Coordinates of C-alpha atoms in Angstrom, one line a residue:
Chain R
M1 CA 90.5 126.8 109.7
T2 CA 91.2 130.4 110.3
L3 CA 87.7 131.2 109.2
S4 CA 86.2 129.1 111.9
T5 CA 88.4 130.5 114.6
T6 CA 87.3 134.1 113.6
L7 CA 83.8 132.9 113.9
T8 CA 84.0 131.3 117.2
K9 CA 85.9 134.1 118.9
P10 CA 83.4 136.6 120.2
A11 CA 83.7 139.6 117.9
A12 CA 82.3 141.9 120.6
A13 CA 85.1 142.0 123.1
P14 CA 84.1 143.4 126.6
G15 CA 84.4 147.2 126.5
S16 CA 83.6 147.4 122.8
S17 CA 81.3 150.3 121.9
K18 CA 79.5 148.3 119.4
S19 CA 76.4 146.3 120.4
A20 CA 76.6 142.6 120.5
S21 CA 74.3 142.1 117.6
E22 CA 75.9 144.7 115.4
A23 CA 79.3 143.1 116.0
A24 CA 77.8 139.7 115.1
R25 CA 76.5 141.1 111.9
T26 CA 79.9 142.5 111.0
A27 CA 81.5 139.1 111.8
R28 CA 79.0 137.3 109.6
R29 CA 79.5 139.8 106.8
R30 CA 83.1 139.4 107.0
A31 CA 82.8 135.6 107.0
A32 CA 80.5 135.9 103.9
L33 CA 83.1 138.1 102.1
H34 CA 85.8 135.6 103.0
W35 CA 83.7 132.8 101.7
V36 CA 83.2 134.6 98.3
A37 CA 86.9 135.5 98.1
V38 CA 88.0 131.9 98.7
H39 CA 85.5 130.4 96.3
S40 CA 86.1 132.8 93.5
T41 CA 89.8 132.1 93.8
A42 CA 89.0 128.4 93.8
I43 CA 86.8 128.7 90.8
A44 CA 89.5 130.7 88.9
A45 CA 92.1 128.0 89.8
A46 CA 89.7 125.3 88.8
L47 CA 89.3 126.9 85.3
F48 CA 93.1 126.7 84.8
F49 CA 93.0 123.0 85.7
V50 CA 89.9 122.0 83.9
L51 CA 89.8 124.1 80.7
P52 CA 92.6 122.3 78.9
F53 CA 90.6 119.0 79.3
V54 CA 87.5 120.9 78.0
F55 CA 89.3 122.3 74.9
V56 CA 90.9 119.0 74.2
F57 CA 87.6 117.3 74.3
L58 CA 85.8 119.9 72.2
T59 CA 88.5 119.6 69.5
S60 CA 88.4 115.8 69.6
V61 CA 84.8 115.9 68.2
M62 CA 85.4 118.5 65.6
T63 CA 85.8 117.9 61.9
D64 CA 89.4 118.1 60.7
Q65 CA 88.7 121.4 58.8
Q66 CA 87.1 123.0 61.9
A67 CA 90.0 121.9 64.1
L68 CA 92.2 124.2 62.1
T69 CA 90.0 127.2 62.4
K70 CA 89.5 129.6 65.3
N71 CA 86.2 128.2 66.5
L72 CA 86.2 126.7 70.0
W73 CA 82.7 125.1 69.8
P74 CA 82.2 122.2 67.5
T75 CA 79.8 122.9 64.7
S76 CA 78.9 119.3 64.3
W77 CA 79.7 116.6 66.8
E78 CA 82.0 114.0 65.1
W79 CA 81.8 111.1 67.6
G80 CA 83.2 109.0 64.7
N81 CA 86.6 110.5 65.4
Y82 CA 87.0 108.1 68.3
V83 CA 86.1 105.1 66.0
K84 CA 88.8 106.4 63.6
V85 CA 91.3 106.5 66.3
W86 CA 90.6 102.9 67.3
Q87 CA 91.0 101.8 63.7
T88 CA 94.4 103.5 63.2
P89 CA 96.9 100.8 62.5
G90 CA 98.8 100.0 65.6
F91 CA 96.5 101.5 68.1
L92 CA 95.1 98.3 69.5
T93 CA 98.5 96.7 69.6
W94 CA 99.9 99.7 71.6
W95 CA 96.9 99.3 73.8
R96 CA 97.6 95.6 74.4
N97 CA 101.4 96.2 75.0
T98 CA 100.7 98.9 77.5
L99 CA 98.3 96.6 79.4
L100 CA 101.0 93.9 79.3
Y101 CA 103.8 96.2 80.5
A102 CA 101.6 97.9 83.2
G103 CA 99.7 94.8 84.4
L104 CA 102.5 92.3 84.6
G105 CA 104.9 95.0 85.8
T106 CA 102.6 95.9 88.6
L107 CA 102.1 92.4 89.7
L108 CA 105.8 91.6 89.8
T109 CA 106.5 94.9 91.6
V110 CA 104.1 94.1 94.4
V111 CA 105.2 90.5 94.8
S112 CA 108.8 91.3 94.9
S113 CA 108.7 94.5 97.0
L114 CA 106.4 93.5 99.8
P115 CA 108.8 91.1 101.6
V116 CA 111.7 93.6 101.2
A117 CA 109.7 96.3 102.7
Y118 CA 108.5 94.0 105.5
A119 CA 112.1 93.0 106.3
L120 CA 113.1 96.7 106.3
A121 CA 110.2 97.7 108.5
K122 CA 110.1 94.9 111.0
F123 CA 113.3 92.8 111.1
R124 CA 116.3 94.0 113.1
F125 CA 119.5 93.3 111.4
R126 CA 122.9 94.9 111.0
G127 CA 123.1 97.1 107.9
R128 CA 119.3 97.9 108.0
N129 CA 119.8 101.6 107.8
L130 CA 122.4 101.3 105.1
A131 CA 119.9 99.2 103.1
L132 CA 117.3 101.8 103.6
M133 CA 119.6 104.5 102.3
A134 CA 120.5 102.5 99.4
V135 CA 116.7 102.0 98.6
I136 CA 116.3 105.8 98.8
A137 CA 119.3 106.4 96.6
M138 CA 117.9 104.0 94.0
M139 CA 114.6 105.7 94.2
M140 CA 116.1 109.1 93.4
L141 CA 118.4 107.8 90.6
P142 CA 117.5 109.2 87.2
P143 CA 116.8 106.3 84.8
Q144 CA 119.2 107.8 82.3
V145 CA 122.2 107.2 84.6
T146 CA 122.2 103.5 84.1
V147 CA 120.5 103.2 80.8
I148 CA 123.6 102.7 78.6
P149 CA 125.0 99.5 80.3
M150 CA 121.5 98.2 80.8
Y151 CA 120.6 98.7 77.2
L152 CA 123.7 97.0 76.1
F153 CA 123.1 94.2 78.3
W154 CA 119.5 93.6 77.2
A155 CA 120.1 94.3 73.5
K156 CA 123.6 92.7 72.9
Q157 CA 123.6 89.9 75.5
M158 CA 119.9 88.9 76.0
H159 CA 118.8 90.0 72.4
L160 CA 115.6 91.5 73.8
S161 CA 115.6 94.9 72.2
G162 CA 112.4 95.6 70.3
T163 CA 110.4 94.0 73.2
L164 CA 109.1 95.4 76.6
W165 CA 110.8 92.5 78.5
P166 CA 113.8 94.7 79.5
L167 CA 111.3 97.0 81.2
I168 CA 109.1 94.2 82.8
I169 CA 111.7 91.8 84.0
P170 CA 113.5 94.2 86.4
M171 CA 110.2 94.7 88.2
A172 CA 110.6 91.2 89.6
F173 CA 113.5 92.5 91.7
G174 CA 111.8 95.0 93.8
D175 CA 111.0 98.6 93.0
A176 CA 112.7 101.2 95.2
F177 CA 109.8 103.6 95.4
S178 CA 107.4 100.7 96.1
I179 CA 109.6 99.3 98.8
F180 CA 110.0 102.7 100.4
L181 CA 106.2 103.5 100.3
L182 CA 105.3 100.0 101.7
R183 CA 107.9 100.3 104.4
Q184 CA 106.6 103.7 105.5
F185 CA 103.1 102.0 105.8
L186 CA 104.3 98.8 107.5
L187 CA 106.1 100.9 110.2
T188 CA 102.6 101.9 111.4
I189 CA 101.5 98.4 112.1
P190 CA 101.9 97.7 115.8
K191 CA 104.4 94.9 116.4
E192 CA 102.0 93.3 118.8
Y193 CA 100.1 91.9 115.9
I194 CA 103.3 90.3 114.5
E195 CA 104.4 89.0 117.8
A196 CA 100.9 87.5 118.5
A197 CA 101.1 85.7 115.2
K198 CA 104.6 84.3 116.1
I199 CA 103.2 83.1 119.4
D200 CA 100.4 81.3 117.6
G201 CA 103.1 79.5 115.7
C202 CA 103.1 81.4 112.4
G203 CA 106.4 81.5 110.5
D204 CA 107.7 84.7 108.9
L205 CA 106.1 84.1 105.5
R206 CA 102.8 83.1 107.1
T207 CA 102.9 86.1 109.2
L208 CA 103.5 88.3 106.2
L209 CA 100.8 86.6 104.1
R210 CA 98.1 86.1 106.8
V211 CA 98.5 89.1 109.2
V212 CA 100.5 91.8 107.5
L213 CA 99.2 91.5 104.0
P214 CA 95.5 92.1 104.8
M215 CA 96.4 95.1 107.0
A216 CA 98.6 96.5 104.3
R217 CA 95.9 96.4 101.7
P218 CA 95.6 100.1 101.3
A219 CA 99.3 100.6 100.9
I220 CA 99.5 97.7 98.5
A221 CA 96.7 99.3 96.4
A222 CA 98.6 102.6 96.4
V223 CA 101.8 100.9 95.2
A224 CA 99.9 99.0 92.6
L225 CA 98.3 102.1 91.3
F226 CA 101.5 104.1 91.2
Q227 CA 103.3 101.4 89.4
F228 CA 100.5 100.9 86.9
F229 CA 100.5 104.7 86.3
Y230 CA 104.3 104.6 85.9
A231 CA 104.3 102.1 83.2
W232 CA 101.3 103.6 81.5
N233 CA 103.1 107.0 81.4
D234 CA 106.6 105.7 80.7
Y235 CA 108.0 107.2 77.6
F236 CA 111.7 106.9 78.1
G237 CA 111.8 103.1 78.6
P238 CA 109.8 102.2 75.5
Q239 CA 111.7 104.7 73.5
I240 CA 115.0 103.0 74.4
Y241 CA 113.9 99.4 74.1
A242 CA 110.9 99.2 71.9
S243 CA 111.3 102.0 69.3
E244 CA 112.8 99.8 66.6
N245 CA 109.8 97.6 66.6
P246 CA 106.4 99.3 66.2
G247 CA 104.8 96.0 67.3
A248 CA 106.1 96.6 70.8
W249 CA 105.2 100.3 71.1
T250 CA 103.1 101.4 74.1
L251 CA 100.3 104.0 74.0
S252 CA 102.7 106.7 75.6
Y253 CA 105.3 106.0 73.0
G254 CA 102.9 105.6 70.0
L255 CA 100.9 108.6 70.8
E256 CA 103.3 111.2 69.4
S257 CA 103.7 109.3 66.2
F258 CA 100.0 109.4 65.9
K259 CA 100.3 113.1 65.2
G260 CA 102.6 112.1 62.2
A261 CA 100.1 109.5 60.9
H262 CA 97.3 112.1 61.0
H263 CA 99.5 115.0 60.2
T264 CA 97.8 118.2 61.1
N265 CA 94.6 116.5 62.2
W266 CA 94.3 118.0 65.7
N267 CA 90.9 116.5 66.1
L268 CA 92.0 112.9 65.8
T269 CA 95.3 113.6 67.7
M270 CA 93.2 115.1 70.6
A271 CA 90.8 112.1 70.5
A272 CA 93.8 109.8 70.8
T273 CA 95.2 112.0 73.7
L274 CA 92.0 111.7 75.6
L275 CA 91.9 108.0 75.0
V276 CA 95.4 107.7 76.5
M277 CA 94.4 109.8 79.5
A278 CA 91.0 108.2 80.1
P279 CA 92.1 104.9 81.7
V280 CA 94.2 106.5 84.4
I281 CA 91.6 109.0 85.2
I282 CA 88.9 106.4 85.4
L283 CA 91.1 104.2 87.6
F284 CA 91.7 107.2 89.9
F285 CA 88.0 107.6 90.5
F286 CA 87.7 104.1 91.6
A287 CA 90.7 104.2 93.8
Q288 CA 90.9 107.8 94.8
K289 CA 91.5 107.2 98.6
A290 CA 94.4 104.7 98.1
F291 CA 96.1 107.0 95.7
I292 CA 95.8 110.1 97.9
E293 CA 97.0 108.2 100.9
G294 CA 100.0 107.0 98.9
V295 CA 101.0 110.5 98.0
T296 CA 100.9 111.7 101.5
L297 CA 102.6 108.6 102.8
T298 CA 105.7 109.3 100.7
G299 CA 105.8 113.0 101.3
V300 CA 104.6 113.7 104.7
K301 CA 104.4 110.8 107.1
G302 CA 107.4 109.0 108.4
Chain G
M1 CA 126.3 94.7 103.3
A2 CA 126.7 92.7 106.5
I3 CA 123.5 91.2 107.7
A4 CA 123.3 89.7 111.1
F5 CA 120.6 89.3 113.6
G6 CA 120.4 90.9 117.0
S7 CA 122.9 92.9 118.9
R8 CA 126.6 92.3 118.7
K9 CA 127.3 93.8 122.1
A10 CA 125.2 91.3 124.0
S11 CA 127.4 88.4 123.1
A12 CA 130.8 90.1 123.2
G13 CA 133.3 88.1 124.9
L14 CA 131.0 85.3 126.0
P15 CA 130.9 81.9 124.3
V16 CA 127.6 81.8 122.4
P17 CA 125.5 78.7 123.0
A18 CA 125.1 76.5 120.0
A19 CA 121.3 76.7 120.2
L20 CA 121.4 80.5 120.1
R21 CA 123.9 80.4 117.3
S22 CA 121.8 78.3 115.1
K23 CA 118.8 80.5 115.9
R24 CA 120.8 83.6 114.8
R25 CA 121.9 81.9 111.6
R26 CA 118.3 81.1 110.9
A27 CA 117.3 84.7 111.5
A28 CA 120.1 86.0 109.2
A29 CA 118.9 83.5 106.5
R30 CA 115.4 84.7 106.9
T31 CA 116.5 88.4 106.5
L32 CA 118.5 87.5 103.5
A33 CA 115.6 85.5 102.0
F34 CA 113.1 88.4 102.4
L35 CA 115.7 91.0 101.1
S36 CA 116.9 88.8 98.2
P37 CA 114.7 90.2 95.4
W38 CA 116.0 93.6 96.1
L39 CA 119.6 92.6 96.9
I40 CA 119.8 91.1 93.4
G41 CA 118.1 94.1 91.9
F42 CA 120.3 96.5 93.6
G43 CA 123.4 94.7 92.5
F44 CA 122.3 94.2 89.0
F45 CA 120.4 97.4 88.2
F46 CA 122.3 99.9 90.3
V47 CA 125.8 98.8 91.2
Y48 CA 126.7 96.9 88.0
P49 CA 125.4 99.6 85.6
L50 CA 127.1 102.4 87.6
V51 CA 130.5 100.7 87.5
S52 CA 130.0 100.0 83.8
T53 CA 129.1 103.6 83.1
L54 CA 132.2 104.7 84.9
Y55 CA 134.2 102.3 82.8
F56 CA 132.5 103.4 79.5
S57 CA 133.1 107.0 80.3
V58 CA 136.8 106.5 79.8
T59 CA 136.3 104.3 76.8
H60 CA 135.6 104.8 73.1
Y61 CA 132.6 102.6 72.4
D62 CA 130.2 102.6 69.5
G63 CA 128.3 99.4 70.3
F64 CA 129.9 97.4 67.5
T65 CA 133.7 97.4 67.8
T66 CA 135.4 96.5 71.1
P67 CA 135.6 99.3 73.6
T68 CA 139.1 101.0 73.7
F69 CA 140.5 102.9 76.7
T70 CA 140.8 106.6 75.9
G71 CA 141.3 108.2 79.2
L72 CA 139.5 111.5 79.7
K73 CA 138.9 112.1 76.0
N74 CA 135.1 111.8 76.3
W75 CA 135.1 114.2 79.3
S76 CA 137.0 116.7 77.3
Y77 CA 134.7 116.2 74.3
V78 CA 131.6 116.8 76.3
F79 CA 132.9 119.9 78.1
N80 CA 134.7 121.5 75.2
D81 CA 133.3 120.2 71.8
Y82 CA 129.8 118.8 72.3
P83 CA 127.9 121.8 71.2
F84 CA 124.9 121.3 73.4
F85 CA 126.4 120.7 76.8
W86 CA 126.6 124.1 78.2
Q87 CA 123.3 125.2 76.7
G88 CA 121.6 122.1 78.2
L89 CA 123.1 122.8 81.6
R90 CA 121.9 126.4 81.4
N91 CA 118.4 125.1 80.4
T92 CA 118.5 122.7 83.4
L93 CA 119.5 125.5 85.7
W94 CA 116.7 127.7 84.4
L95 CA 114.2 124.9 84.9
V96 CA 115.5 124.1 88.4
V97 CA 115.3 127.7 89.6
V98 CA 112.0 128.7 87.9
M99 CA 110.1 125.5 87.6
V100 CA 111.0 124.1 91.0
S101 CA 110.3 127.4 92.9
L102 CA 107.1 128.2 91.1
R103 CA 105.9 124.6 91.6
V104 CA 106.5 124.9 95.3
V105 CA 104.9 128.3 95.6
F106 CA 102.0 127.5 93.4
G107 CA 101.5 124.0 95.0
L108 CA 101.5 125.5 98.5
G109 CA 99.1 128.2 97.4
I110 CA 96.7 125.7 96.0
G111 CA 97.1 123.5 99.1
M112 CA 96.3 126.4 101.3
L113 CA 93.3 127.4 99.1
I114 CA 91.8 123.9 99.3
T115 CA 92.0 123.9 103.1
K116 CA 90.0 127.1 103.1
V117 CA 87.3 126.0 100.6
K118 CA 84.1 125.2 102.6
T119 CA 81.7 124.3 99.7
G120 CA 82.5 121.7 97.2
A121 CA 86.0 121.0 98.6
G122 CA 85.9 117.5 97.3
L123 CA 85.1 118.6 93.8
F124 CA 87.7 121.3 93.7
R125 CA 90.3 118.9 95.1
T126 CA 89.5 116.5 92.3
F127 CA 89.7 119.3 89.5
F128 CA 93.2 120.4 90.9
Y129 CA 94.4 116.9 91.1
L130 CA 93.3 115.4 87.8
P131 CA 95.9 117.0 85.6
Y132 CA 98.7 115.3 87.6
L133 CA 97.3 112.0 86.5
A134 CA 97.5 112.9 82.8
P135 CA 100.3 110.8 81.1
P136 CA 103.2 113.2 80.4
V137 CA 103.1 112.5 76.7
A138 CA 99.3 113.1 76.5
A139 CA 99.6 116.2 78.6
T140 CA 102.3 117.6 76.4
M141 CA 100.4 116.8 73.2
A142 CA 97.4 118.6 74.7
F143 CA 99.5 121.7 75.6
A144 CA 101.2 121.6 72.2
F145 CA 97.7 121.9 70.8
L146 CA 96.4 124.5 73.3
L147 CA 99.5 126.7 72.8
N148 CA 99.7 126.1 69.1
P149 CA 100.5 129.7 67.9
G150 CA 98.2 129.8 64.9
T151 CA 94.9 128.4 65.9
G152 CA 95.4 127.2 69.5
P153 CA 92.7 128.2 71.9
V154 CA 95.1 130.0 74.3
N155 CA 96.3 132.4 71.7
Q156 CA 92.8 132.9 70.5
L157 CA 91.7 133.9 74.0
L158 CA 94.7 136.1 74.3
G159 CA 93.9 137.7 70.9
D160 CA 90.2 138.3 72.0
L161 CA 91.5 140.1 75.1
G162 CA 93.9 142.2 72.9
L163 CA 97.0 140.7 74.3
P164 CA 100.0 139.7 72.2
A165 CA 100.1 136.0 71.2
P166 CA 103.5 134.4 71.9
G167 CA 104.9 131.6 69.8
W168 CA 105.2 129.3 72.9
F169 CA 106.8 125.9 71.9
T170 CA 108.1 127.4 68.7
D171 CA 109.8 130.5 70.2
P172 CA 113.1 129.9 72.0
S173 CA 112.3 132.6 74.6
W174 CA 108.8 131.2 75.3
S175 CA 109.5 127.4 75.1
K176 CA 110.7 127.1 78.7
P177 CA 107.8 129.3 80.1
A178 CA 105.4 127.1 78.2
L179 CA 106.9 124.0 79.7
T180 CA 106.7 125.6 83.1
M181 CA 103.0 126.3 82.6
L182 CA 102.6 122.6 81.8
A183 CA 104.4 121.7 85.0
M184 CA 102.1 124.1 86.9
W185 CA 99.1 122.3 85.5
G186 CA 100.3 119.0 86.9
I187 CA 100.8 120.3 90.5
G188 CA 98.3 117.8 92.1
D189 CA 100.9 115.7 93.9
L190 CA 102.3 118.8 95.7
M191 CA 98.9 120.1 96.5
V192 CA 98.0 116.8 98.3
I193 CA 101.3 116.8 100.2
F194 CA 100.9 120.4 101.3
M195 CA 97.4 120.0 102.1
A196 CA 98.1 117.0 104.4
A197 CA 100.9 119.0 106.1
L198 CA 98.7 122.2 106.5
L199 CA 96.0 120.1 108.2
D200 CA 98.5 118.8 110.6
V201 CA 99.4 122.3 111.9
P202 CA 98.0 122.5 115.5
K203 CA 95.0 124.8 115.5
E204 CA 95.9 126.1 119.0
Q205 CA 98.9 127.8 117.5
Y206 CA 96.7 129.8 115.1
E207 CA 94.4 130.7 118.0
A208 CA 97.3 131.8 120.1
A209 CA 98.7 133.9 117.3
E210 CA 95.4 135.5 116.7
L211 CA 95.0 136.4 120.3
D212 CA 98.4 138.0 120.0
G213 CA 97.0 140.1 117.2
A214 CA 98.8 138.4 114.3
G215 CA 97.4 139.2 110.9
P216 CA 97.2 136.6 108.1
F217 CA 100.7 137.3 106.9
Q218 CA 102.2 137.0 110.3
R219 CA 100.1 133.8 111.0
F220 CA 101.7 132.4 107.8
R221 CA 105.2 133.6 108.7
Y222 CA 105.3 132.5 112.4
V223 CA 102.8 129.6 112.5
T224 CA 102.3 128.0 109.1
F225 CA 105.7 128.1 107.7
P226 CA 107.7 126.8 110.7
N227 CA 105.3 123.9 110.9
I228 CA 105.4 122.9 107.2
S229 CA 109.1 123.8 106.5
P230 CA 110.3 120.2 106.4
I231 CA 107.7 119.5 103.7
V232 CA 108.7 122.6 101.7
M233 CA 112.2 121.3 102.0
F234 CA 111.2 117.8 100.8
A235 CA 109.4 119.4 97.9
V236 CA 112.3 121.5 96.9
V237 CA 114.8 118.7 97.0
T238 CA 112.6 116.1 95.3
G239 CA 111.7 118.9 92.8
V240 CA 115.4 119.5 91.9
I241 CA 116.0 115.7 91.5
Q242 CA 112.9 115.4 89.2
T243 CA 114.0 118.4 87.2
M244 CA 117.4 116.9 86.6
Q245 CA 115.5 114.0 85.0
Y246 CA 113.3 116.3 82.9
Y247 CA 112.9 114.5 79.5
T248 CA 109.5 113.4 78.2
Q249 CA 107.8 116.8 78.1
A250 CA 110.8 118.7 76.6
I251 CA 111.3 116.1 73.8
V252 CA 107.7 115.6 73.0
A253 CA 106.9 119.3 72.9
G254 CA 109.9 119.9 70.6
K255 CA 108.9 117.1 68.3
V256 CA 105.3 118.1 68.0
A257 CA 106.0 121.8 67.6
S258 CA 108.8 121.3 65.0
G259 CA 106.7 118.9 63.0
V260 CA 109.3 116.2 63.3
I261 CA 107.3 113.3 64.5
G262 CA 108.5 110.3 66.5
G263 CA 108.9 106.8 65.3
S264 CA 111.8 104.6 64.6
G265 CA 113.2 106.1 61.4
Q266 CA 113.2 109.8 62.0
Q267 CA 116.1 111.5 63.6
F268 CA 115.1 114.3 65.8
E269 CA 117.6 116.8 67.1
P270 CA 116.3 117.5 70.6
G271 CA 116.2 121.0 72.0
Y272 CA 113.7 122.6 69.5
P273 CA 113.5 125.5 69.1
Q274 CA 117.1 126.6 68.8
G275 CA 118.3 124.3 71.6
S276 CA 116.1 126.1 74.2
T277 CA 114.7 122.8 75.6
W278 CA 117.9 120.7 75.7
T279 CA 118.2 118.9 79.0
L280 CA 120.9 116.5 80.3
P281 CA 118.9 113.4 79.9
Q282 CA 118.3 114.2 76.3
M283 CA 122.0 114.4 75.9
V284 CA 122.4 110.8 77.1
Y285 CA 119.8 109.8 74.5
N286 CA 121.3 111.8 71.8
L287 CA 124.9 110.8 72.4
G288 CA 124.2 107.2 73.1
F289 CA 121.3 106.2 71.0
Q290 CA 121.4 108.6 68.1
R291 CA 125.2 109.1 67.7
F292 CA 126.4 105.7 69.1
D293 CA 128.9 107.5 71.2
Y294 CA 128.3 105.5 74.3
G295 CA 131.4 106.7 76.1
S296 CA 130.4 110.4 76.0
A297 CA 126.8 109.5 76.9
C298 CA 128.1 107.9 80.0
V299 CA 130.0 111.1 80.9
I300 CA 126.6 113.0 81.0
A301 CA 125.0 110.1 82.9
L302 CA 127.8 110.4 85.6
I303 CA 127.3 114.2 85.9
L304 CA 123.6 113.5 86.3
F305 CA 124.3 110.9 88.9
A306 CA 126.6 113.2 90.9
I307 CA 124.1 116.1 91.0
S308 CA 121.1 113.8 91.9
M309 CA 123.0 112.0 94.6
A310 CA 124.2 115.3 96.1
F311 CA 120.6 116.3 96.5
T312 CA 119.5 112.8 97.7
S313 CA 122.1 113.1 100.4
I314 CA 120.3 116.1 101.7
L315 CA 117.2 114.0 102.1
L316 CA 119.2 111.3 103.7
R317 CA 120.7 113.7 106.1
R318 CA 117.4 114.5 107.6
K319 CA 116.6 110.8 107.8
S320 CA 115.4 111.0 111.3
G321 CA 112.2 112.6 110.0
F322 CA 112.2 111.0 106.6
M323 CA 112.8 107.4 107.5
A324 CA 111.4 107.3 111.1
N325 CA 112.8 104.0 112.3
E326 CA 110.7 102.1 114.8
D327 CA 112.9 100.6 117.4

């Protein structure tokens, strides 16, 4: 930005002793230096962000002996490490549990949060601001604040400890962050569309499903992605509810025990680590735009 | 929460026609119907547990015998006798001051850098963003390996450069800096937020400042910063709230570095090494789920709640910007 303004501003101001061509050359040289400075800083920063992945990957294909030495480059490429990880008892079960938690949780979140967000964005009613404040308060609430009574309820009254249901079921009752993000987006939909639908005889539910839903697709995609990532990454929830039953562990919770099963085998541990990271990163590449839009929507807009 | 449709003032004092009244009732029913998933959720997953937490905090309860009222005994236990409380609070304060401020400064720096990159901007942005996506457990495992004092790549590189090799997650004076580095690695969300804010700064202001002879520092001080200060504020406040919840990374790093590995059977005393990574959420877990002292765990939970809501109220106070109602 600043670079382009420097370039467009004539470097040779009237009255300058330099000739125009000389001044242009100076400006060009300065721009080139600026380019080099910016890009070398960017490359240095990129190394900080990327090298950990590279080292983790290189270690994941080493032999277990080599992973304990000071060599950074694998002497032989042990792709079989990944097969070994898959064959670790429990790994497939954790995978299935994670997909269940993340998949079902995401679906329930979207279905239950969209009407709430729509009402908060487009209906006029007394207490709307209060409701919105309550949503934000809930969004900022650390999960540890309510965990004791919730655990006691799910474990002692519903007898559901050792399963992921105490984490999935609440998602059917609207998720504060998703409601907030969707509402921020729905505010940007002009009310003329909704009024036009009403005049055409659409009820509220039909307006939401037929008019608003298609327009809100990018925001819904962002919410779905965030919720999927949340469940995929969640460690605290599974630790509280599923820890007593390894058959209900998720990848995030099981991963650290993996280090125990394979003791000091950093190579297998790092292969497992990459396998847990891979799905979210692949998903990101497919839905980059929605995800970035979601981040800005919560932080900047509105 | 009272929910009614339309404006009260319009009908004040006038008899409301029956048709209008039924229309209003329908509208209120509609609002209730749309809000119902969340109204139930709010009551059941927010109000009910909060009230219960308050009740348990003045109760002795081990999960098996019936709760008995004990007054402020749990509070006194947490403040005076629970050996980790003050240490954990100090750790949390350290994380809030160092981690939050560095995250904001570094996130802003990376955000500014990416707006200046001309070649390969998309690629750089992806590089900077990816670590944010790494699941916290996986990211912590990766850093436990990278910073592993004996054979970890980081200490090998430091050794090759002739620099001292710290013990990182195994050394109480390095464990929090190591966690901070991990937090810096996952800066991607802040980078995106700052980037969007920086691109929204009107270009004319930069041009005007430049005509007035402002250098890069002055342009930042008088143009960039005033324009993005609401976002900086947002980043600081949400950063503090997130740091109050800091849990997974601290506990996983401690477990892996200490060699005590997770799972159902093994008891792990959080805070390894030497209590340097204790945080408030870990105390809720430790008191409640390891010691079955649910009452004292609820005391910590309430402290956590009070601090988080104090900072949330800062966000709510500037709701004009944050919530942007359309009316």
